[in-house]
Short mmCIF file of C-alpha atoms in Angstrom, two decimals:
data_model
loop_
_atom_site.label_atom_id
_atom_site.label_comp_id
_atom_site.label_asym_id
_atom_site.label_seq_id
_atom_site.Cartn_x
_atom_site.Cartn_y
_atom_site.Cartn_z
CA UNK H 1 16.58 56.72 -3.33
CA UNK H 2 12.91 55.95 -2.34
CA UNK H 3 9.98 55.81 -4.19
CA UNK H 4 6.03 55.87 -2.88
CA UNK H 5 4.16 54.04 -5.73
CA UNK H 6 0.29 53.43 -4.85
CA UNK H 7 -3.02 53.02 -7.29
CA UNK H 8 -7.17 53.62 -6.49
CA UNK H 9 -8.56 51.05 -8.07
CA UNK H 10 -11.24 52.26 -10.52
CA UNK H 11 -12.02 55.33 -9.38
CA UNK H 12 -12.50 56.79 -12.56
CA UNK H 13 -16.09 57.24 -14.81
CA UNK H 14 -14.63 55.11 -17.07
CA UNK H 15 -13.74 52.43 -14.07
CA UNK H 16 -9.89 52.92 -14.93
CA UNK H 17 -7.72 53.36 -11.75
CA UNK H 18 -4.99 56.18 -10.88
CA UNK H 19 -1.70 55.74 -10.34
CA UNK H 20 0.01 57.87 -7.55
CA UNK H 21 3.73 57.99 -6.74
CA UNK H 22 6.45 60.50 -5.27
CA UNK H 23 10.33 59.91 -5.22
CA UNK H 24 12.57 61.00 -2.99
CA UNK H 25 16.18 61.63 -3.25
CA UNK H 26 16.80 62.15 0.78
CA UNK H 27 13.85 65.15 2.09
CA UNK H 28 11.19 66.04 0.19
CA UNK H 29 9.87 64.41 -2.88
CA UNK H 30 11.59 65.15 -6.59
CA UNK H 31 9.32 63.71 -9.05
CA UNK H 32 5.88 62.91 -8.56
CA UNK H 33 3.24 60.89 -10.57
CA UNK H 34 -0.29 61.33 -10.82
CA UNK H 35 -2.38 59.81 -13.78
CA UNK H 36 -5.28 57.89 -14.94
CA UNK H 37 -3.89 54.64 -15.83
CA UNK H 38 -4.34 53.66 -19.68
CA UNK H 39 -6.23 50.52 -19.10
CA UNK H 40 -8.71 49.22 -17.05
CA UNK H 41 -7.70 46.56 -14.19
CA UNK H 42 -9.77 43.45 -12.61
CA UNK H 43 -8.39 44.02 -8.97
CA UNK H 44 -6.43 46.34 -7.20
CA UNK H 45 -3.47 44.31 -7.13
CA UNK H 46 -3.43 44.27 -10.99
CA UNK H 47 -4.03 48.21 -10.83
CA UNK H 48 -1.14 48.09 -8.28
CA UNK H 49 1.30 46.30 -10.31
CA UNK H 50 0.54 48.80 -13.51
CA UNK H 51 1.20 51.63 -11.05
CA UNK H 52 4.25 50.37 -11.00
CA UNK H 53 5.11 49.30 -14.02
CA UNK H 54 3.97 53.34 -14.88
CA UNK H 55 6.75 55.17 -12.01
CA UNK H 56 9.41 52.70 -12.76
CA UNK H 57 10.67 54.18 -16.05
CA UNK H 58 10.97 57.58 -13.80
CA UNK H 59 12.69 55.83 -11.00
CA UNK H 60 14.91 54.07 -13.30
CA UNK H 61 15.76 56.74 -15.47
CA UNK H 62 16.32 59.21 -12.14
CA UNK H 63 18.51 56.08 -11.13
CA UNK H 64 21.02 55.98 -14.55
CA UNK H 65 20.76 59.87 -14.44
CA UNK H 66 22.25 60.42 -10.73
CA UNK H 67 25.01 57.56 -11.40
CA UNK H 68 25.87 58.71 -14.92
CA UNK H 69 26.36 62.10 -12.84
CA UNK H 70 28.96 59.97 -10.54
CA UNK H 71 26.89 59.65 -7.44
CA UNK H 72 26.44 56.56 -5.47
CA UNK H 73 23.01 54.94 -4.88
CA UNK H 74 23.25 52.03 -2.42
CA UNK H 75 19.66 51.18 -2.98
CA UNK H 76 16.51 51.82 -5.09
CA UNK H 77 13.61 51.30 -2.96
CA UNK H 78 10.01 51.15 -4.18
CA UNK H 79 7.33 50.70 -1.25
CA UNK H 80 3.72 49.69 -2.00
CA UNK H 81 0.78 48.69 0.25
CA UNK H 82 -0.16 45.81 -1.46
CA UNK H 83 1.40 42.35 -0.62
CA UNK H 84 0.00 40.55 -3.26
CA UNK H 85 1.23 43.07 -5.43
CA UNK H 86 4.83 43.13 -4.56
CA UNK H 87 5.05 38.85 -4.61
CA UNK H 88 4.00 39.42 -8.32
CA UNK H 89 6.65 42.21 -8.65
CA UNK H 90 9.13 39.94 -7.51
CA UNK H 91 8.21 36.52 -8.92
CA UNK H 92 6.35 37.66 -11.98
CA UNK H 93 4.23 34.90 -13.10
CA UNK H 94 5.14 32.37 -11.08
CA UNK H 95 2.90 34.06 -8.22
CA UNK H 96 0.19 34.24 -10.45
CA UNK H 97 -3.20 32.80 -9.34
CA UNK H 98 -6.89 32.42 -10.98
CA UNK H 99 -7.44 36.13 -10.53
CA UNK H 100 -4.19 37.79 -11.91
CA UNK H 101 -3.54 35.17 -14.62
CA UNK H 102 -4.64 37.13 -17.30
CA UNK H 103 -2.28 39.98 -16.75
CA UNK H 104 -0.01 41.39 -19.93
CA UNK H 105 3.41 40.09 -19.91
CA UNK H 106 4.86 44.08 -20.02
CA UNK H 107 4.06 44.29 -16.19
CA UNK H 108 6.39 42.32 -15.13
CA UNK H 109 8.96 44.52 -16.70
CA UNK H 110 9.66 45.29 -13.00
CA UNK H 111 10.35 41.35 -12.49
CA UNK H 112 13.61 41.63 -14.27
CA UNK H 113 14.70 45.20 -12.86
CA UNK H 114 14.41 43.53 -9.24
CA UNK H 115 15.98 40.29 -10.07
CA UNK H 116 19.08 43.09 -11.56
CA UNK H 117 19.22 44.54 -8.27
CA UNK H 118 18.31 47.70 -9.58
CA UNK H 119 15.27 48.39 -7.28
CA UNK H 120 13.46 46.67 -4.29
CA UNK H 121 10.49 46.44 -3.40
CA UNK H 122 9.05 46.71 0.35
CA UNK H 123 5.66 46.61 2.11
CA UNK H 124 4.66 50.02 2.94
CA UNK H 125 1.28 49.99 5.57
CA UNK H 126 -1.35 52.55 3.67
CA UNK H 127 -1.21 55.03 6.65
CA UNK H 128 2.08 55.75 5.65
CA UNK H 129 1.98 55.56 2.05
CA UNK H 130 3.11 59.19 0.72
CA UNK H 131 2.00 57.63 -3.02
CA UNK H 132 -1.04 58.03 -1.91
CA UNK H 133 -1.53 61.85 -1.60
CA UNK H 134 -1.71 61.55 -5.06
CA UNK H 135 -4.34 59.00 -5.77
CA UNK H 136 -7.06 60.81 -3.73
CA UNK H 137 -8.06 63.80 -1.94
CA UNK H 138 -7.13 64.11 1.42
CA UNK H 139 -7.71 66.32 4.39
CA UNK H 140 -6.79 67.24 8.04
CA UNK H 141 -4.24 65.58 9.86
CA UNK H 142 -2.98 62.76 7.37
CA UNK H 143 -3.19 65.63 4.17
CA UNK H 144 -0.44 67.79 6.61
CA UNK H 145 1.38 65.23 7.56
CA UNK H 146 1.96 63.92 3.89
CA UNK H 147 2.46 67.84 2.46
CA UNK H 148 4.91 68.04 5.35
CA UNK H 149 7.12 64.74 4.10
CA UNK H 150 6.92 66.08 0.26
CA UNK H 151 7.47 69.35 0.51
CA UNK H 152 9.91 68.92 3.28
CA UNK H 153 8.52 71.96 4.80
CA UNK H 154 8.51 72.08 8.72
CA UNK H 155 5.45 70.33 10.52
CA UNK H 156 4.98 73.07 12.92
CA UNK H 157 3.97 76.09 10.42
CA UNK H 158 0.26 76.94 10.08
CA UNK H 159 -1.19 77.04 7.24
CA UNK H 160 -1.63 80.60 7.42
CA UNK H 161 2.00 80.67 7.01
CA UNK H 162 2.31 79.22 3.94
CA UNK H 163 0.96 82.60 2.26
CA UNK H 164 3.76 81.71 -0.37
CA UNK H 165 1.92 79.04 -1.95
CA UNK H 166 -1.47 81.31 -2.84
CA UNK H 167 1.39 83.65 -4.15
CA UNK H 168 3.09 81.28 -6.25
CA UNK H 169 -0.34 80.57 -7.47
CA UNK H 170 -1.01 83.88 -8.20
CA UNK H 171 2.57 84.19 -10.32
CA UNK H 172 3.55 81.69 -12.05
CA UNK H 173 2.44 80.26 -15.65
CA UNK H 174 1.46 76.51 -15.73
CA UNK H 175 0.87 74.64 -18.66
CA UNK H 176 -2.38 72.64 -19.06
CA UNK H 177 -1.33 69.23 -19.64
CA UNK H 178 -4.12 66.62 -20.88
CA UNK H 179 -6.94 66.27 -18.37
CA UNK H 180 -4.71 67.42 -15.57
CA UNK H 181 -5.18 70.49 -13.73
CA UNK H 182 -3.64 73.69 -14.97
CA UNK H 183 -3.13 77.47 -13.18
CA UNK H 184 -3.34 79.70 -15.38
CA UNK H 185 -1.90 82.91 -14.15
CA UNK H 186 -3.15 85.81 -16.06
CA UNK H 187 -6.91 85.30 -15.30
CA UNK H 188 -6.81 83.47 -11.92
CA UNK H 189 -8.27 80.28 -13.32
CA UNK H 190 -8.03 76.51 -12.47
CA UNK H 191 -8.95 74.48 -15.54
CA UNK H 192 -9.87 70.40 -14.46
CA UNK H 193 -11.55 67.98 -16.59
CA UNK H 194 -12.28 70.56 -18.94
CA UNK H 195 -14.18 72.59 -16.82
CA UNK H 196 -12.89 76.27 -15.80
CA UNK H 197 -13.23 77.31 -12.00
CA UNK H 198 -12.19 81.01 -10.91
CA UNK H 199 -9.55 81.25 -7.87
CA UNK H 200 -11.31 83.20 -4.94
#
């Protein structure tokens, strides 16, 4: 099992950062996680390490849910693009410094999962983090590419090809969940921040 955790540090109004994550059970990702984080951070590694502390309760609970099943995971791995990040994952306070002293005890929740041996974490380089598609908006070549790895769908289709996706779009009910986007099938809408946009 592999999991894509990644955060944009204060990229919101407010200046609270987004978390962004996608798991993976083999091809394709499952479950994915995208959200304004609750709080507002001092760095990007503290916004990293509330990222994660937001996917692992997903990841862990996918984890129980496939073994309770009577699968076999070898390994739950988390990768993030942030060093300092993962040395606090890992050591929890002892790895604080000046700058991430302050942090809440409840992030290093993840401290004890590792130290369990029921996840590990591993440097991810941010060209290839797949958490990331879901932090920001992105377009061309790296946006394909990470559509390709999540929707497992085959690298060499068009986009033209992919007519089923405007379809889908076209046919199925959403829900509108918080501030989130919602489709809304009926009258072709796309609701975001409050604000209605029509579906050309």
């Amino acid at each position: 099992m592999h999991g894509w955790v990644d955060a944009s540090f204060a990229v919101h109004p407010d200046y609270r950062s987004h978390t962004g994550a996608v798991l993976s059970l083999g091809k394709g990702g499952v479950i994915s996680v995208s959200r304004k984080q609750r709080l507002n951070t001092k760095s990007s590694t503290e916004a990293e390490v509330v990222g994660v502390d937001d996917a692992s309760s997903q990841i862990l609970w996918t984890n129980y849910f496939i073994k309770a099943q009577g699968y076999q995971i070898s390994e739950t791995l988390v990768y993030q693009d942030n060093q300092s990040a993962i040395l606090l994952e890992k050591n929890g306070k002892q790895s604080s410094g000046k700058r991430t002293r302050h942090m809440n005890i409840q992030y290093f929740f993840i401290t004890d999962r590792i130290k369990r041996g029921e996840m590990t974490m591993k440097y991810c380089p941010a060209s290839e983090m797949i958490g990331d598609h879901f932090t920001k908006p992105f377009q061309g070549v790296l946006f394909r590419r990470f559509r390709t790895i999540i929707m497992n769908v085959d690298e060499t289709v068009p986009d033209a090809d992919l007519a089923w996706e405007r379809e889908l779009v076209d046919t199925m009910p959403q829900e509108c969940v918080g501030n989130n986007i919602a489709l809304v099938s009926v009258t072709k809408l796309v609701v975001h921040g409050g604000t209605i946009y029509k579906i050309e």
